[in-house]
Coordinates of C-alpha atoms in Angstrom, one line a residue:
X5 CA 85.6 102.4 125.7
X6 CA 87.9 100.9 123.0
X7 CA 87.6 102.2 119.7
X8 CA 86.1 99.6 117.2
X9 CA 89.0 99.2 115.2
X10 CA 91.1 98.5 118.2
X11 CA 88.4 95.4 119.6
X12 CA 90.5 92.9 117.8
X13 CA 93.6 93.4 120.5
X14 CA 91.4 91.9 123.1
X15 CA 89.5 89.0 121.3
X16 CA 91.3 87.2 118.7
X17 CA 88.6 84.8 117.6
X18 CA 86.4 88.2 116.9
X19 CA 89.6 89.0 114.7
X20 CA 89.5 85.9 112.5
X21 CA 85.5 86.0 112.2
X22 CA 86.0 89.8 111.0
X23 CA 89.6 89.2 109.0
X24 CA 88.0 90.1 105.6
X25 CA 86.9 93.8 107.5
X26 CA 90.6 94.2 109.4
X27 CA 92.3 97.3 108.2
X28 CA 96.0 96.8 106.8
X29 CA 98.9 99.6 107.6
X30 CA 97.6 101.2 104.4
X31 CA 94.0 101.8 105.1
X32 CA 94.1 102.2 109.2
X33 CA 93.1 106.2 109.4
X34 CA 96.2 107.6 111.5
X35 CA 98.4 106.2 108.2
X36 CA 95.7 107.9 106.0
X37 CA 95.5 111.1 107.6
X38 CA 99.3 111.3 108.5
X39 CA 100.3 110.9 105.2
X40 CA 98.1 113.0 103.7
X41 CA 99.2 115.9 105.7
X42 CA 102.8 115.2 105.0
X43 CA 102.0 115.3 101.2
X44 CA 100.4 118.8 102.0
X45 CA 103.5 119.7 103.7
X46 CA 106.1 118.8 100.9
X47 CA 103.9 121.0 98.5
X48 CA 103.8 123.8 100.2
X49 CA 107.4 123.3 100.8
X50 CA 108.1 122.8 97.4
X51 CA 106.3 125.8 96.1
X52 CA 108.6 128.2 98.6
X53 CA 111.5 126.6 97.2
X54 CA 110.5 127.8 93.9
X55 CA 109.8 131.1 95.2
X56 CA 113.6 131.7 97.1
X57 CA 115.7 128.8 95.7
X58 CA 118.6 130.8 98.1
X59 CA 117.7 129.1 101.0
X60 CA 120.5 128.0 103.5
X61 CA 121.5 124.2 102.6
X62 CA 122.4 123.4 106.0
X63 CA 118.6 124.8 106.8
X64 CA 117.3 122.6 103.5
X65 CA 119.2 119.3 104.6
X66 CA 117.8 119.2 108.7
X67 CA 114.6 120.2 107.5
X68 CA 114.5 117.7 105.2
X69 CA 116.0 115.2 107.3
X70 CA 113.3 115.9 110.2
X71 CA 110.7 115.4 107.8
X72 CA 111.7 112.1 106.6
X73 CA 112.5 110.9 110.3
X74 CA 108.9 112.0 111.0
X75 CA 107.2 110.1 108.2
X76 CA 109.4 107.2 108.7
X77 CA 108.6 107.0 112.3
X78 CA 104.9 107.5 111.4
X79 CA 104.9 104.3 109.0
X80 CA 107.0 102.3 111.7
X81 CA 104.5 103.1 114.4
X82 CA 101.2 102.1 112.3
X83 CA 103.7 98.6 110.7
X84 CA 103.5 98.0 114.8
X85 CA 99.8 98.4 115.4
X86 CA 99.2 96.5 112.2
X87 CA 101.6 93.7 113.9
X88 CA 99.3 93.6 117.0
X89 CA 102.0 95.6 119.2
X90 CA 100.3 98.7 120.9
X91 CA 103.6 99.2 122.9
X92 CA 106.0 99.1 120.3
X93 CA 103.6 101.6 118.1
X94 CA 104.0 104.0 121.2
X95 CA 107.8 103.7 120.8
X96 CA 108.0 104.8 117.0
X97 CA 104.7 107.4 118.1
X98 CA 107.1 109.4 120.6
X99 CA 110.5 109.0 118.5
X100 CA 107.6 110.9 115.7
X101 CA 106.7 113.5 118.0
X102 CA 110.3 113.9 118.6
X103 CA 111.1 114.2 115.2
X104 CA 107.5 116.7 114.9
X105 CA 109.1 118.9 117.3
X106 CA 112.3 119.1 115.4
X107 CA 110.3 120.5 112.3
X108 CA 108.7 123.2 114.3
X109 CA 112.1 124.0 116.0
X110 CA 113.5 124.7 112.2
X111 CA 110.3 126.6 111.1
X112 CA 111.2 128.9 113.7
X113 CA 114.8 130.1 112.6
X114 CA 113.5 130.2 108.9
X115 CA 114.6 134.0 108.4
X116 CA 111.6 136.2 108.9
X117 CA 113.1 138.3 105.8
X118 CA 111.7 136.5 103.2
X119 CA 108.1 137.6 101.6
X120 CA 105.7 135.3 102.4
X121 CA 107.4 133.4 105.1
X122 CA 104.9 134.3 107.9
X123 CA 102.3 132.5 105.8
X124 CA 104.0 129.2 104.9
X125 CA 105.5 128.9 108.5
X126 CA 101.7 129.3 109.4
X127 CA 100.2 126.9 107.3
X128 CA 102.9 124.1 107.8
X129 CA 102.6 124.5 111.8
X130 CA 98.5 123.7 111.3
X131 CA 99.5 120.3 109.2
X132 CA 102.6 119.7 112.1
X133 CA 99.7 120.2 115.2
X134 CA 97.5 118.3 112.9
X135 CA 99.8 115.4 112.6
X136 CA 100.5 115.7 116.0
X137 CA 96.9 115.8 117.5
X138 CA 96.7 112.2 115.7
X139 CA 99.5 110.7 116.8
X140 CA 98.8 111.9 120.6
X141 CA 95.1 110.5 120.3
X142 CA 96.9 107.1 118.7
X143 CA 99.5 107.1 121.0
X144 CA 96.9 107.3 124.1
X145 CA 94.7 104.5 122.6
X146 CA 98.1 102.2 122.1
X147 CA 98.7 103.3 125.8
X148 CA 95.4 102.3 126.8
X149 CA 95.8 98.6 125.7
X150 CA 99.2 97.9 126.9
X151 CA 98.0 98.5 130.5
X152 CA 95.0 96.2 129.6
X153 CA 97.0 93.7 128.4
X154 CA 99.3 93.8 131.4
X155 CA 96.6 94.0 133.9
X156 CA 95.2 90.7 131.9
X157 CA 98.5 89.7 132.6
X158 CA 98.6 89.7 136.1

């Protein structure tokens, strides 16, 4: 069954009746969720980096880079939903988990010599499987509805 905040794909009249209840990018709960755990994950970052400011910059620029890919890609993919384009949301969703699985690809040469590494690697991989968990159920529900639509097609 569709979730209730995806019913409007298939009947648009049921949209326009229920257009003061729609959710907007900013609202929808994959937006709420995945930037929240993003926030979490710049803090914790942040505090390490005022722990051991000696951190390789080549290290500090492609994780930072991998984390604004992922949040950008995030945004773009809940921008398409909000425009009514499950397919193109799936698009952005997998160049996200792409970017996701860069992250955890530089958590894991973080030298293990550092004090305190084990645990922030630990607790930045949760929010990473977190973000991706929602993203894979969004991605799946966007999946969903593009065969729909192109079996209504046919």
């Amino acid at each position: 069954k569709m979730p209730k905040h995806l019913e409007r794909f298939r009947n648009p009249k049921a949209a326009q009746q229920e257009q003061n209840l729609l959710l907007n990018v900013h609202h929808h709960p994959a937006m709420v969720i995945t930037s929240g755990l993003y926030a979490d994950i710049e803090s914790k970052f942040q505090e390490f980096m005022d722990t051991y400011p000696r951190l390789p910059s080549l290290w500090i620029w492609w994780w930072c880079k991998c984390l604004g890919q992922g949040k950008r890609f995030g945004s773009m993919a809940m921008m398409a939903l909000e425009m009514n384009d499950p397919g193109l949301c799936c698009c952005y969703l997998k160049y996200g988990l792409r970017s996701l699985n860069d992250q955890l690809t530089c958590l894991s040469i973080l030298p293990d010599r550092l004090a305190g590494i084990d645990e922030l690697k630990e607790q930045i991989q949760k929010r990473l499987f977190d973000v991706r968990e929602t993203w894979l159920r969004l991605l799946d529900v966007c999946r969903i509805e593009t065969n729909q639509r192109q079996g209504d097609a046919e």
